[in-house]
Every structure is written in structure tokens, then in C-alpha cells.
Tab-separated table of C-alpha atoms in Angstrom:
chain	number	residue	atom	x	y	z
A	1	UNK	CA	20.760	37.857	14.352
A	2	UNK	CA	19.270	40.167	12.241
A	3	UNK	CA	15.485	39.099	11.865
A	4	UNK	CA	14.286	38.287	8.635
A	5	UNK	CA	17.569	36.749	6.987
A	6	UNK	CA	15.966	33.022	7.580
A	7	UNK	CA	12.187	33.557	5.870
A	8	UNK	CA	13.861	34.387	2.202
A	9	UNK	CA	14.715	31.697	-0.170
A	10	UNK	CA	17.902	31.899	-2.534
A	11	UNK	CA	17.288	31.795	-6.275
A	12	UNK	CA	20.250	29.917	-7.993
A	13	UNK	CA	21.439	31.937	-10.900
A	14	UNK	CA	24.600	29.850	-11.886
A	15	UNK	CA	26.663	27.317	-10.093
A	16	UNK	CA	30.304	25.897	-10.862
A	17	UNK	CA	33.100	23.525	-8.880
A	18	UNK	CA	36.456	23.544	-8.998
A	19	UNK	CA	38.682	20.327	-7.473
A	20	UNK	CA	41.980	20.970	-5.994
A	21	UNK	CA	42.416	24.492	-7.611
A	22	UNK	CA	45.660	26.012	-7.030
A	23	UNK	CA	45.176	29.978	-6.887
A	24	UNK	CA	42.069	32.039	-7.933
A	25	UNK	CA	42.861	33.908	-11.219
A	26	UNK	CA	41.264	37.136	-10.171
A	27	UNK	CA	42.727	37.671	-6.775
A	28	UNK	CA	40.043	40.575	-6.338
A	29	UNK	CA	36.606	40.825	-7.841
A	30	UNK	CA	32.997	41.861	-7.341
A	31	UNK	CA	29.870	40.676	-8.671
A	32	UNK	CA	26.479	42.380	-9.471
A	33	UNK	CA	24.639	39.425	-7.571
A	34	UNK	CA	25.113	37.755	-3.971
A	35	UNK	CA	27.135	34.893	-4.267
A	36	UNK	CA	28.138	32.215	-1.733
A	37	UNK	CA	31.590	30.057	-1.896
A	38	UNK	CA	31.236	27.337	-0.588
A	39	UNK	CA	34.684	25.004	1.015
A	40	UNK	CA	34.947	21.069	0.935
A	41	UNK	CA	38.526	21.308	1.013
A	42	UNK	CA	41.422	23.235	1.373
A	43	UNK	CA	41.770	27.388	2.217
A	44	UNK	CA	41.708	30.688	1.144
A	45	UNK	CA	42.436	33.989	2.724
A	46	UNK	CA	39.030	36.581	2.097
A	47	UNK	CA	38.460	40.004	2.495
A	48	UNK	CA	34.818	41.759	2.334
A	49	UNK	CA	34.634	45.135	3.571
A	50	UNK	CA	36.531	45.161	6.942
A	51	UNK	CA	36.216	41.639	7.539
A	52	UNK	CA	38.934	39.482	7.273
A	53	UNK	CA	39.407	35.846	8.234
A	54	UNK	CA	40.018	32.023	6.969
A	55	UNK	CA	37.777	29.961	5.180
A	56	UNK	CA	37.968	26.137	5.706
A	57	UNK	CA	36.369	23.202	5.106
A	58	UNK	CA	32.778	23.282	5.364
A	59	UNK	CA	32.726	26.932	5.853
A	60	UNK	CA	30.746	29.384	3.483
A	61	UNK	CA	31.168	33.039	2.205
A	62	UNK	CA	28.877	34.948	1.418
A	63	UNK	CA	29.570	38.676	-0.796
A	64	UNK	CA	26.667	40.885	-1.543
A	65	UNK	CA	26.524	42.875	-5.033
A	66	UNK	CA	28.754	45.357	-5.189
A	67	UNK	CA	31.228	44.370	-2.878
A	68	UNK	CA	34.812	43.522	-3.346
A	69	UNK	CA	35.735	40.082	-2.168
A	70	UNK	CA	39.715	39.341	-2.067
A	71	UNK	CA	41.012	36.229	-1.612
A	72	UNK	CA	43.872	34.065	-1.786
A	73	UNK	CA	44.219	30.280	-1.643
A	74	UNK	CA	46.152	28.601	0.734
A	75	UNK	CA	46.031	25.419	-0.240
A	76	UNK	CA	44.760	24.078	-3.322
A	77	UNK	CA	40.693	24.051	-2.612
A	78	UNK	CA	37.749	22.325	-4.037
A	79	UNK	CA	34.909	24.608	-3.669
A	80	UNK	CA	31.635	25.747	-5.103
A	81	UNK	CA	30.442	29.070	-6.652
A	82	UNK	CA	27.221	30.029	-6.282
A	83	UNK	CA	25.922	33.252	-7.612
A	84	UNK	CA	21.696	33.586	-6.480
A	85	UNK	CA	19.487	36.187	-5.444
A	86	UNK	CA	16.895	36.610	-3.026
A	87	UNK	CA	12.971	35.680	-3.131
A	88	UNK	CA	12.396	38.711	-1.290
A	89	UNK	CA	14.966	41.432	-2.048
A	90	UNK	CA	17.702	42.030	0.778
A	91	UNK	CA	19.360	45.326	0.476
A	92	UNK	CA	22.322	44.724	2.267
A	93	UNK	CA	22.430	48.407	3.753
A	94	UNK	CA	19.446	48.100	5.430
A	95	UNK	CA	19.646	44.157	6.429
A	96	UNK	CA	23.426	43.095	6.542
A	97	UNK	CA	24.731	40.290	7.215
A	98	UNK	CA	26.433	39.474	10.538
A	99	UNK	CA	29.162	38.477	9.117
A	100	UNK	CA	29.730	37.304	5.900
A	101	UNK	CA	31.326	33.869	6.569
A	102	UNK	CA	29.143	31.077	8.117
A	103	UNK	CA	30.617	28.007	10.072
A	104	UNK	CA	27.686	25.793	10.613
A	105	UNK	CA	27.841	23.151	13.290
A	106	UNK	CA	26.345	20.484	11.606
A	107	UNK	CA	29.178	19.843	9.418
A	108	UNK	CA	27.821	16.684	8.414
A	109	UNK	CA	25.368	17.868	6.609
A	110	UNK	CA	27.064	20.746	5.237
A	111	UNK	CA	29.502	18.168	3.834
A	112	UNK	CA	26.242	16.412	2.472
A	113	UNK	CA	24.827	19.156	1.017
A	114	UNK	CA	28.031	20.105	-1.061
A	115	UNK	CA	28.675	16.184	-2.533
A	116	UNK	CA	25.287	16.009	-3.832
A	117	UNK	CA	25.949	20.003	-5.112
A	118	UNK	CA	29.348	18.139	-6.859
A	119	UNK	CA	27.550	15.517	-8.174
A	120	UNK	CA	25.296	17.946	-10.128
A	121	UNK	CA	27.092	20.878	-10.591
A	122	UNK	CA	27.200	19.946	-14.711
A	123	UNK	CA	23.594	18.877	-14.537
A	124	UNK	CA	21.207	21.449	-16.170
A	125	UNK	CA	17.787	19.543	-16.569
A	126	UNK	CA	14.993	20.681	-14.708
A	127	UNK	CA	14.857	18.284	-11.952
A	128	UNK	CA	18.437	18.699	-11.371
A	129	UNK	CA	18.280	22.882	-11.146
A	130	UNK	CA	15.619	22.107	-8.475
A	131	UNK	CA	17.884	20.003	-6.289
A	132	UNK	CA	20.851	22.296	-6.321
A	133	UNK	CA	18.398	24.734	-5.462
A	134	UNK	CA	17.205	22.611	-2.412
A	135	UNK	CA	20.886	21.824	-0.725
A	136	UNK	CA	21.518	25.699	-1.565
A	137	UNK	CA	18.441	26.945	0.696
A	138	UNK	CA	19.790	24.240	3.026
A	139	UNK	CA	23.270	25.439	3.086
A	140	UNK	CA	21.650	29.292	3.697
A	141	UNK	CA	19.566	27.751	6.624
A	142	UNK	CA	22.485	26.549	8.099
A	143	UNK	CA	24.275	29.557	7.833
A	144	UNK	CA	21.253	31.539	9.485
A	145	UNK	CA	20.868	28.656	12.497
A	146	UNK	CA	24.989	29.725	13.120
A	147	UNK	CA	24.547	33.708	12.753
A	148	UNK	CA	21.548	32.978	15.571
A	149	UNK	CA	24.523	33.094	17.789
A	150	UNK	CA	26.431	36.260	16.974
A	151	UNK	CA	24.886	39.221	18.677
A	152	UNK	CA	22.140	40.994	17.179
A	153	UNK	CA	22.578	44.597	15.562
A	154	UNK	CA	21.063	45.860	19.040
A	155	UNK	CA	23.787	44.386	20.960
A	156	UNK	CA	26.154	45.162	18.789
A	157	UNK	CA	25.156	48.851	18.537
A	158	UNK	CA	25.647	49.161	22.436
A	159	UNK	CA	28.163	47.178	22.145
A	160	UNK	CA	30.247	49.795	19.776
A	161	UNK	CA	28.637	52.893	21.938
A	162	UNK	CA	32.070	54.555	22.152
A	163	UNK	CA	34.339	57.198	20.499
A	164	UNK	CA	37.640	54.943	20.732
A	165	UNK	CA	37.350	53.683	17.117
A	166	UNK	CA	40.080	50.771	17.913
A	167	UNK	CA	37.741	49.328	20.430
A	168	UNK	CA	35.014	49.257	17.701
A	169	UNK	CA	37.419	47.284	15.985
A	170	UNK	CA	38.314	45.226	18.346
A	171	UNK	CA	34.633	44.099	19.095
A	172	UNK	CA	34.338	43.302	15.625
A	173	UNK	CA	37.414	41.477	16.203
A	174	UNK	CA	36.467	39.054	18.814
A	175	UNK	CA	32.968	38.184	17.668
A	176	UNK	CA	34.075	36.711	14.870
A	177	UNK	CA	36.697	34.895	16.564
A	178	UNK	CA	35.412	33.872	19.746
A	179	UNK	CA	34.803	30.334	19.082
A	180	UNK	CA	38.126	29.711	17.825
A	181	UNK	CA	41.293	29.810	20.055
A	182	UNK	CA	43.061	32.935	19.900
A	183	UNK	CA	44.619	35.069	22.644
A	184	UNK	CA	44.156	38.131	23.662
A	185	UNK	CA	47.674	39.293	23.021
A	186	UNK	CA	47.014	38.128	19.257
A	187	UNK	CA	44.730	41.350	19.147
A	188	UNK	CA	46.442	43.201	21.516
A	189	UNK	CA	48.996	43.674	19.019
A	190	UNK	CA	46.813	44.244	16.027
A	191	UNK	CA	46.376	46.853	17.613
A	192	UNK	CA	49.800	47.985	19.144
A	193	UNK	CA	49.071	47.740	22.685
A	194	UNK	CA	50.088	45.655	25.605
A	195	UNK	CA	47.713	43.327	27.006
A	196	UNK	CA	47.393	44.835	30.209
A	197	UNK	CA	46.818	48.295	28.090
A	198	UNK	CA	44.095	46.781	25.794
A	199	UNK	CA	41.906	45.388	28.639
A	200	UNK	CA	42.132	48.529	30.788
A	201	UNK	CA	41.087	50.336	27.348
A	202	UNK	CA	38.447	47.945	26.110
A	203	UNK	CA	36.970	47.693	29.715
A	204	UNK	CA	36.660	51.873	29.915
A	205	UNK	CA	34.558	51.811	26.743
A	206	UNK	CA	32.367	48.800	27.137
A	207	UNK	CA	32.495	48.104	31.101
A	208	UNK	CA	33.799	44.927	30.712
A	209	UNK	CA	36.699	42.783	30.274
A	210	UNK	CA	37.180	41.594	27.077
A	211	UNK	CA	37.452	38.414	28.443
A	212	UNK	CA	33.554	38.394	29.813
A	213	UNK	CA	32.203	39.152	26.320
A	214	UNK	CA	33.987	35.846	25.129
A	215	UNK	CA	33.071	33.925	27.489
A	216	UNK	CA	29.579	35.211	26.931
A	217	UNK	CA	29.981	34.517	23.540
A	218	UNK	CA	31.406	31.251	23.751
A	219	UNK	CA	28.663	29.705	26.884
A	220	UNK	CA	25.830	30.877	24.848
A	221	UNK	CA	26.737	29.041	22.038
A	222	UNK	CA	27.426	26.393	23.981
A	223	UNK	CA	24.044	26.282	26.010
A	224	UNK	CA	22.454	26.071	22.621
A	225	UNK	CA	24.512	23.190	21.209
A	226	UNK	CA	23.238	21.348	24.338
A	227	UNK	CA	19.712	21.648	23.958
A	228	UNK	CA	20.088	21.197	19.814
A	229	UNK	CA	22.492	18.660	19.368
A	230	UNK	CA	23.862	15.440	20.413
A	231	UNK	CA	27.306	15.890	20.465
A	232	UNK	CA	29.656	15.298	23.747
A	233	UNK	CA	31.466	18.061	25.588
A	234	UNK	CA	34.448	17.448	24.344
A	235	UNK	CA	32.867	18.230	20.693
A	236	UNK	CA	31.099	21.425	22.042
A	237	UNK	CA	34.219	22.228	23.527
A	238	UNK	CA	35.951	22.444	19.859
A	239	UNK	CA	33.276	24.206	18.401
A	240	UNK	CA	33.029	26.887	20.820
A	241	UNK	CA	36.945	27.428	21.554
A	242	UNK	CA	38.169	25.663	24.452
A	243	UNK	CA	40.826	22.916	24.452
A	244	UNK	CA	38.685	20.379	26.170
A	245	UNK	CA	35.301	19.100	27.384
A	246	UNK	CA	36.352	19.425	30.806
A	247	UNK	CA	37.610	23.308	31.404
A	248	UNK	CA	34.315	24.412	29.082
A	249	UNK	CA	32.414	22.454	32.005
A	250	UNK	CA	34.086	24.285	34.539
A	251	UNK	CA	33.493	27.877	32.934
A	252	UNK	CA	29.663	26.347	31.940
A	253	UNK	CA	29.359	25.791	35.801
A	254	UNK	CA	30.629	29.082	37.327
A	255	UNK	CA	28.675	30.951	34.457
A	256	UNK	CA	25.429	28.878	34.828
A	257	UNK	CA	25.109	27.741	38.248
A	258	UNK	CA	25.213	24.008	36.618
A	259	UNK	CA	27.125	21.659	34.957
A	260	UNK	CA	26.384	21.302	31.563
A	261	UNK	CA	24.906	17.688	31.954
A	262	UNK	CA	22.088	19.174	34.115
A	263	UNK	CA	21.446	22.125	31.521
A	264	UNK	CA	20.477	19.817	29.227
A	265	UNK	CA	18.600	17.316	31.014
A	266	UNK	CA	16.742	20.343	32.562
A	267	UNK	CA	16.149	22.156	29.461
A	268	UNK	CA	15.816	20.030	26.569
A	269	UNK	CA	12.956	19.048	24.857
């Protein structure tokens, strides 16, 4: 992750909620501050930039200034808008955002975070400004614990070392979705290739299968859920990508040189 993203603290500006709200009315705008929507139910379709994807429940967006955020609902969605700046200025240019959606683990206390945001989202005393702003710099810790996982600018500068600008893409691609379950021919054909074609491709530019750098992905996420969590393998399992408890094990294993039971035992404090 970018360094320096987790040591600022937001400043709420203005904050409303909508329940069950069938479309946006603006299906494309942009803001002159950063603000964050935030899911407790329902989706929408976004697009920031050349990043593309589905936010669900529990899941936050961020947009910086400037930027044009489209989006279309998918089901009707109660969410929160939050529009905040920095304590610190962030110049998105020089200090961008992995990506700009966050899907924390914890989802229990995202899901905590954004009732108590509900139940004081008309609420403008004083005390009450001071609480939203609270579960907001919660909410933003979150999202920097998750974006701990995607690969730093450094890794994803060698990462994109290459002329073939599809491949660039393509990285792009599968960091965002490598803990969800996907297929390689899903991006294959994004972008009008064969399978077999896009791996011999993506392996001459980055020396490896694209395969590898999701499993990478997806085991260090995983090794970290062990040591910082309690959940089982089966829950890992979901929030990394695999179908199951048991075939993450096995990958853990061969990856690791141990089971995932013994990972944690031997590494957690």
C-alpha cells in the first residue's frame, strides 16, 4: 500500500442516506471534494478513471476531487454519502489510491459503523458531528487495513514494466479481482484472446503465469487473515476466492510448506 494513506484523518464535510433508492439521478458526476459511498444494501455499477467493478454490501468507494464517478444501481441500495477532506492534504497524483473501492474483512464492523452512521445521519448537534466523524475515520481505517494487501506502487510498477499495453491492463485487471472467483477466460476475452494466447502473452511480459500472481495474491491475503483474525478456513476461503476451506489449504500447503493450522499457531501473536 501506498505509505502514508493510514496516518491522515478524514474531515466530514456533509453526510446523507438514502434507503432502498431505486436509480441515482445523476448517472455521472464529479465533486470538488473526496467523497466515500458507502453500501449496506443492494448494488451499483461504478466507474472512476479506468476502474470498473461492483459495489456490494459493506463495500466502500472512494472518488477524489475532480474525478468522474459513474454509476448505476442494480438493485435498489441503501447507502451513505460522505463528502470529507483530509487532515493532511492528499493530492491524489502524487499519493493515489490503490484502488478506489475498499472491501474490508471485518464486515461486522463495517456493518456497525454504517447503522450507527444511519442512526445519525439527520443529527447535526455537536456531539453527534463528532461521532459520525469517529465511525467515518473507522470506516477509512478499514479500508487502509484491506489496501495493505494489494501490491504496493513498487510492485506494481515492475509489475507493469512492459510495452504490451493490454497486459498493463490486464494486471490491473486481476488485482482487483483476485479475491473473488473469476476465470481466466473471463479476461481472456476482455481482451479478445484465447486462454492459451493470454497466458503465453502475459507470461512473456511479466515472467509468470497469470495464475502465480493470483495465487500470490490470494495466499498472502490469506496468511494475514490467519494471524489477524479468528475466522475458520472455510471463511478465509470466501474472502480470498476459493470455493472452500479445504482446496485454499491445499494451495496454502504447496505455497507455504504448511498447512494453514500450523501458520498460525507458529506465527501468531
Amino acid at each position: 500500500m501506498v505509505t502514508n494513506l493510514w496516518d491522515r484523518s478524514l474531515q466530514l464535510i456533509s453526510h446523507a442516506y438514502w434507503e432502498r433508492k431505486e436509480q441515482f439521478v445523476l448517472h455521472k458526476d464529479s465533486y470538488p471534494i473526496w467523497v466515500m459511498f458507502a453500501v449496506e444494501s443492494g448494488s451499483f455499477k461504478y466507474q472512476i478513471g479506468n476502474e470498473q467493478g461492483l459495489a456490494k454490501p459493506n463495500e466502500l468507494v472512494f472518488c477524489p476531487p475532480g474525478c468522474t464517478f459513474e454509476r448505476k444501481a442494480l438493485s435498489p441500495i441503501s447507502l451513505h454519502y460522505v463528502g470529507f477532506d483530509f487532515d493532511k492534504a492528499l493530492i491524489p497524483e502524487e499519493n493515489p489510491l490503490p484502488m478506489f473501492k475498499a472491501q474490508p474483512t471485518d464486515k461486522n464492523r463495517v456493518a456497525s459503523s454504517l447503522s450507527y452512521l444511519r442512526m445519525l445521519h439527520l443529527a447535526v448537534d455537536p456531539r453527534s458531528q463528532l461521532r459520525k466523524q469517529l465511525m467515518m475515520n473507522d470506516l477509512w481505517q478499514l479500508a487502509c487495513s484491506e489496501w495493505d494487501l494489494v501490491p504496493n506502487q513498487d510492485e506494481l510498477t515492475a509489475l507493469t514494466h512492459t510495452d504490451d499495453e493490454q497486459m498493463k491492463w490486464s494486471v490491473k485487471w486481476l488485482v482487483e479481482k483476485a479475491h473473488t472467483p473469476f476465470s481466466i477466460r473471463e479476461l481472456s476475452d476482455l481482451v479478445g484472446l484465447s486462454p492459451a494466447q493470454f497466458s503465453r502473452r502475459f507470461k512473456k511480459a511479466f515472467r509468470m503465469n497469470p495464475s502465480e500472481l493470483v495465487r500470490t495474491l490470494r495466499i498472502r491475503k490469506a496468511a494475514k487473515l490467519l494471524l489477524n483474525s479468528d475466522l475458520t478456513l472455510d471463511q478465509i476461503a470466501e474472502q480470498c476466492g476459493y470455493d472452500n476451506g479445504f482446496y485454499l489449504s491445499r494451495v496454502f500447503t504447496r505455497y507455504m510448506n504448511m498447512n494453514p493450522s500450523e501458520y498460525r499457531h507458529q506465527n501468531q501473536v
